[in-house]
PDB file of C-alpha atoms in Angstrom:
ATOM      1  CA  MET A   1     103.179 150.097  61.661  1.00 52.00           C
ATOM      2  CA  LYS A   2      99.488 150.111  63.333  1.00 53.00           C
ATOM      3  CA  ASN A   3      98.940 146.339  64.864  1.00 56.00           C
ATOM      4  CA  ASP A   4      95.274 145.266  63.285  1.00 53.00           C
ATOM      5  CA  ARG A   5      94.644 142.560  65.293  1.00 54.00           C
ATOM      6  CA  SER A   6      94.545 145.662  68.083  1.00 51.00           C
ATOM      7  CA  LYS A   7      91.119 146.672  66.500  1.00 51.00           C
ATOM      8  CA  ASN A   8      89.932 143.875  65.621  1.00 53.00           C
ATOM      9  CA  THR A   9      89.729 142.576  69.714  1.00 51.00           C
ATOM     10  CA  ASP A  10      88.343 146.002  70.500  1.00 48.00           C
ATOM     11  CA  GLU A  11      85.346 145.125  67.541  1.00 48.00           C
ATOM     12  CA  VAL A  12      84.841 142.402  68.978  1.00 47.00           C
ATOM     13  CA  ALA A  13      84.852 143.312  72.620  1.00 50.00           C
ATOM     14  CA  THR A  14      81.603 145.439  71.859  1.00 52.00           C
ATOM     15  CA  GLU A  15      79.272 143.179  69.989  1.00 51.00           C
ATOM     16  CA  PRO A  16      76.595 142.126  72.842  1.00 62.00           C
ATOM     17  CA  ARG A  17      77.035 138.617  74.371  1.00 72.00           C
ATOM     18  CA  GLN A  18      75.326 135.735  72.478  1.00 82.00           C
ATOM     19  CA  THR A  19      72.278 134.274  75.269  1.00 85.00           C
ATOM     20  CA  ARG A  20      72.390 130.735  75.618  1.00 93.00           C
ATOM     21  CA  LEU A  21      70.173 128.789  75.044  1.00 94.00           C
ATOM     22  CA  ILE A  22      69.185 126.303  77.918  1.00 95.00           C
ATOM     23  CA  PRO A  23      67.333 122.674  77.099  1.00 95.00           C
ATOM     24  CA  VAL A  24      64.385 122.312  79.489  1.00 94.00           C
ATOM     25  CA  SER A  25      65.195 119.531  81.118  1.00 94.00           C
ATOM     26  CA  LYS A  26      68.809 120.909  82.086  1.00 95.00           C
ATOM     27  CA  TRP A  27      66.951 124.372  82.934  1.00 94.00           C
ATOM     28  CA  ASN A  28      67.801 123.645  86.980  1.00 94.00           C
ATOM     29  CA  GLU A  29      71.052 122.330  86.567  1.00 95.00           C
ATOM     30  CA  PHE A  30      71.841 126.597  85.674  1.00 94.00           C
ATOM     31  CA  HIS A  31      68.299 128.370  87.796  1.00 93.00           C
ATOM     32  CA  GLU A  32      67.020 126.685  90.515  1.00 91.00           C
ATOM     33  CA  TRP A  33      62.768 128.046  89.098  1.00 89.00           C
ATOM     34  CA  PRO A  34      60.687 128.292  87.399  1.00 91.00           C
ATOM     35  CA  PRO A  35      60.927 123.880  87.483  1.00 93.00           C
ATOM     36  CA  VAL A  36      61.091 121.658  85.282  1.00 93.00           C
ATOM     37  CA  GLY A  37      57.198 121.070  85.726  1.00 94.00           C
ATOM     38  CA  GLY A  38      56.622 124.779  85.570  1.00 92.00           C
ATOM     39  CA  MET A  39      58.484 125.190  82.755  1.00 94.00           C
ATOM     40  CA  ARG A  40      56.960 122.401  81.006  1.00 94.00           C
ATOM     41  CA  HIS A  41      53.357 124.475  81.930  1.00 94.00           C
ATOM     42  CA  LEU A  42      54.484 127.681  80.477  1.00 93.00           C
ATOM     43  CA  ILE A  43      55.566 125.733  76.937  1.00 94.00           C
ATOM     44  CA  PHE A  44      52.090 123.857  77.127  1.00 95.00           C
ATOM     45  CA  PHE A  45      50.537 127.194  77.437  1.00 92.00           C
ATOM     46  CA  ARG A  46      53.214 129.210  75.140  1.00 92.00           C
ATOM     47  CA  ASN A  47      50.084 130.844  73.420  1.00 91.00           C
ATOM     48  CA  GLU A  48      48.413 132.360  75.930  1.00 87.00           C
ATOM     49  CA  ASN A  49      50.784 133.465  78.018  1.00 86.00           C
ATOM     50  CA  GLY A  50      53.301 134.865  75.618  1.00 87.00           C
ATOM     51  CA  PHE A  51      56.502 132.218  76.647  1.00 91.00           C
ATOM     52  CA  ALA A  52      56.672 131.247  72.516  1.00 93.00           C
ATOM     53  CA  LYS A  53      58.742 134.604  71.812  1.00 92.00           C
ATOM     54  CA  VAL A  54      61.485 132.914  74.547  1.00 93.00           C
ATOM     55  CA  LEU A  55      61.295 129.354  73.274  1.00 95.00           C
ATOM     56  CA  LYS A  56      63.869 127.887  70.167  1.00 93.00           C
ATOM     57  CA  ARG A  57      62.916 124.275  68.761  1.00 92.00           C
ATOM     58  CA  PRO A  58      65.548 123.709  65.944  1.00 89.00           C
ATOM     59  CA  ASN A  59      64.602 120.056  66.399  1.00 90.00           C
ATOM     60  CA  ARG A  60      62.520 118.027  68.573  1.00 90.00           C
ATOM     61  CA  THR A  61      63.779 119.940  71.937  1.00 92.00           C
ATOM     62  CA  TRP A  62      62.955 122.806  73.460  1.00 94.00           C
ATOM     63  CA  LEU A  63      65.302 125.473  74.138  1.00 95.00           C
ATOM     64  CA  ILE A  64      65.055 128.186  76.802  1.00 96.00           C
ATOM     65  CA  ASP A  65      66.767 131.700  75.955  1.00 95.00           C
ATOM     66  CA  GLU A  66      68.015 132.577  78.887  1.00 94.00           C
ATOM     67  CA  LYS A  67      67.928 136.602  78.404  1.00 94.00           C
ATOM     68  CA  ALA A  68      64.608 136.581  76.873  1.00 93.00           C
ATOM     69  CA  PHE A  69      63.467 134.250  79.788  1.00 93.00           C
ATOM     70  CA  PHE A  70      64.367 136.727  82.181  1.00 91.00           C
ATOM     71  CA  LYS A  71      62.828 139.898  80.172  1.00 91.00           C
ATOM     72  CA  TRP A  72      59.724 137.414  79.692  1.00 90.00           C
ATOM     73  CA  ALA A  73      59.483 137.036  83.987  1.00 89.00           C
ATOM     74  CA  SER A  74      60.321 140.854  84.398  1.00 87.00           C
ATOM     75  CA  GLU A  75      57.451 142.190  82.484  1.00 83.00           C
ATOM     76  CA  LYS A  76      55.261 140.508  84.246  1.00 66.00           C
ATOM     77  CA  LYS A  77      52.432 139.918  81.333  1.00 57.00           C
ATOM     78  CA  TYR A  78      51.990 136.547  82.721  1.00 56.00           C
ATOM     79  CA  ARG A  79      48.586 135.457  83.644  1.00 58.00           C
ATOM     80  CA  PRO A  80      47.277 132.647  85.117  1.00 58.00           C
ATOM     81  CA  ARG A  81      44.514 130.821  83.362  1.00 60.00           C
ATOM     82  CA  LYS A  82      40.612 131.968  83.673  1.00 67.00           C
ATOM     83  CA  LYS A  83      38.982 128.963  85.004  1.00 65.00           C
ATOM     84  CA  ASP A  84      35.437 128.007  85.156  1.00 62.00           C
ATOM     85  CA  PRO A  85      33.461 130.452  88.167  1.00 63.00           C
ATOM     86  CA  GLU A  86      31.610 127.185  88.790  1.00 60.00           C
ATOM     87  CA  VAL A  87      34.256 125.018  89.537  1.00 53.00           C
ATOM     88  CA  GLN A  88      35.737 127.316  91.771  1.00 55.00           C
ATOM     89  CA  GLU A  89      32.444 127.678  93.227  1.00 56.00           C
ATOM     90  CA  ASN A  90      32.118 123.838  93.518  1.00 55.00           C
ATOM     91  CA  ALA A  91      35.172 123.429  95.159  1.00 54.00           C
ATOM     92  CA  LYS A  92      34.390 126.184  97.479  1.00 57.00           C
ATOM     93  CA  ILE A  93      31.974 124.500  98.990  1.00 58.00           C
ATOM     94  CA  ALA A  94      33.569 121.395  98.968  1.00 55.00           C
ATOM     95  CA  VAL A  95      36.484 121.945 101.447  1.00 53.00           C
ATOM     96  CA  GLN A  96      34.044 123.593 103.736  1.00 55.00           C
ATOM     97  CA  PRO A  97      32.256 121.096 106.846  1.00 55.00           C
TER      98      PRO A  97
END
C-alpha cells in the first residue's frame, strides 16, 4: 500500500511560497532600503507612482507585500513628481551668488 502522505508533501512543496507582509514601521528590521520616511512618501503618492499594487490595508495598518515591492522596484516605473518649473528656476537663482 502506498503512503499518501508523501504525495501530499510533494504537492505542498511545488506550490509557490506565500509572500511576507511587512508593516511600514517595521520595514527597516528586514530591509535597509528605503527608509521608513521614504516608504511613507511612496505611500502618500501611491496612486501617481503605481505603488498601490504593493500595499495591503486590512485594518488601519499599511502592509507591504515584500515580493510585489521588489518586483515594482525592478520595473522602474516610479517617476518623481513633476515640479513647477517656475519654482525650480527661482531656486536656482537664489542659490547662485
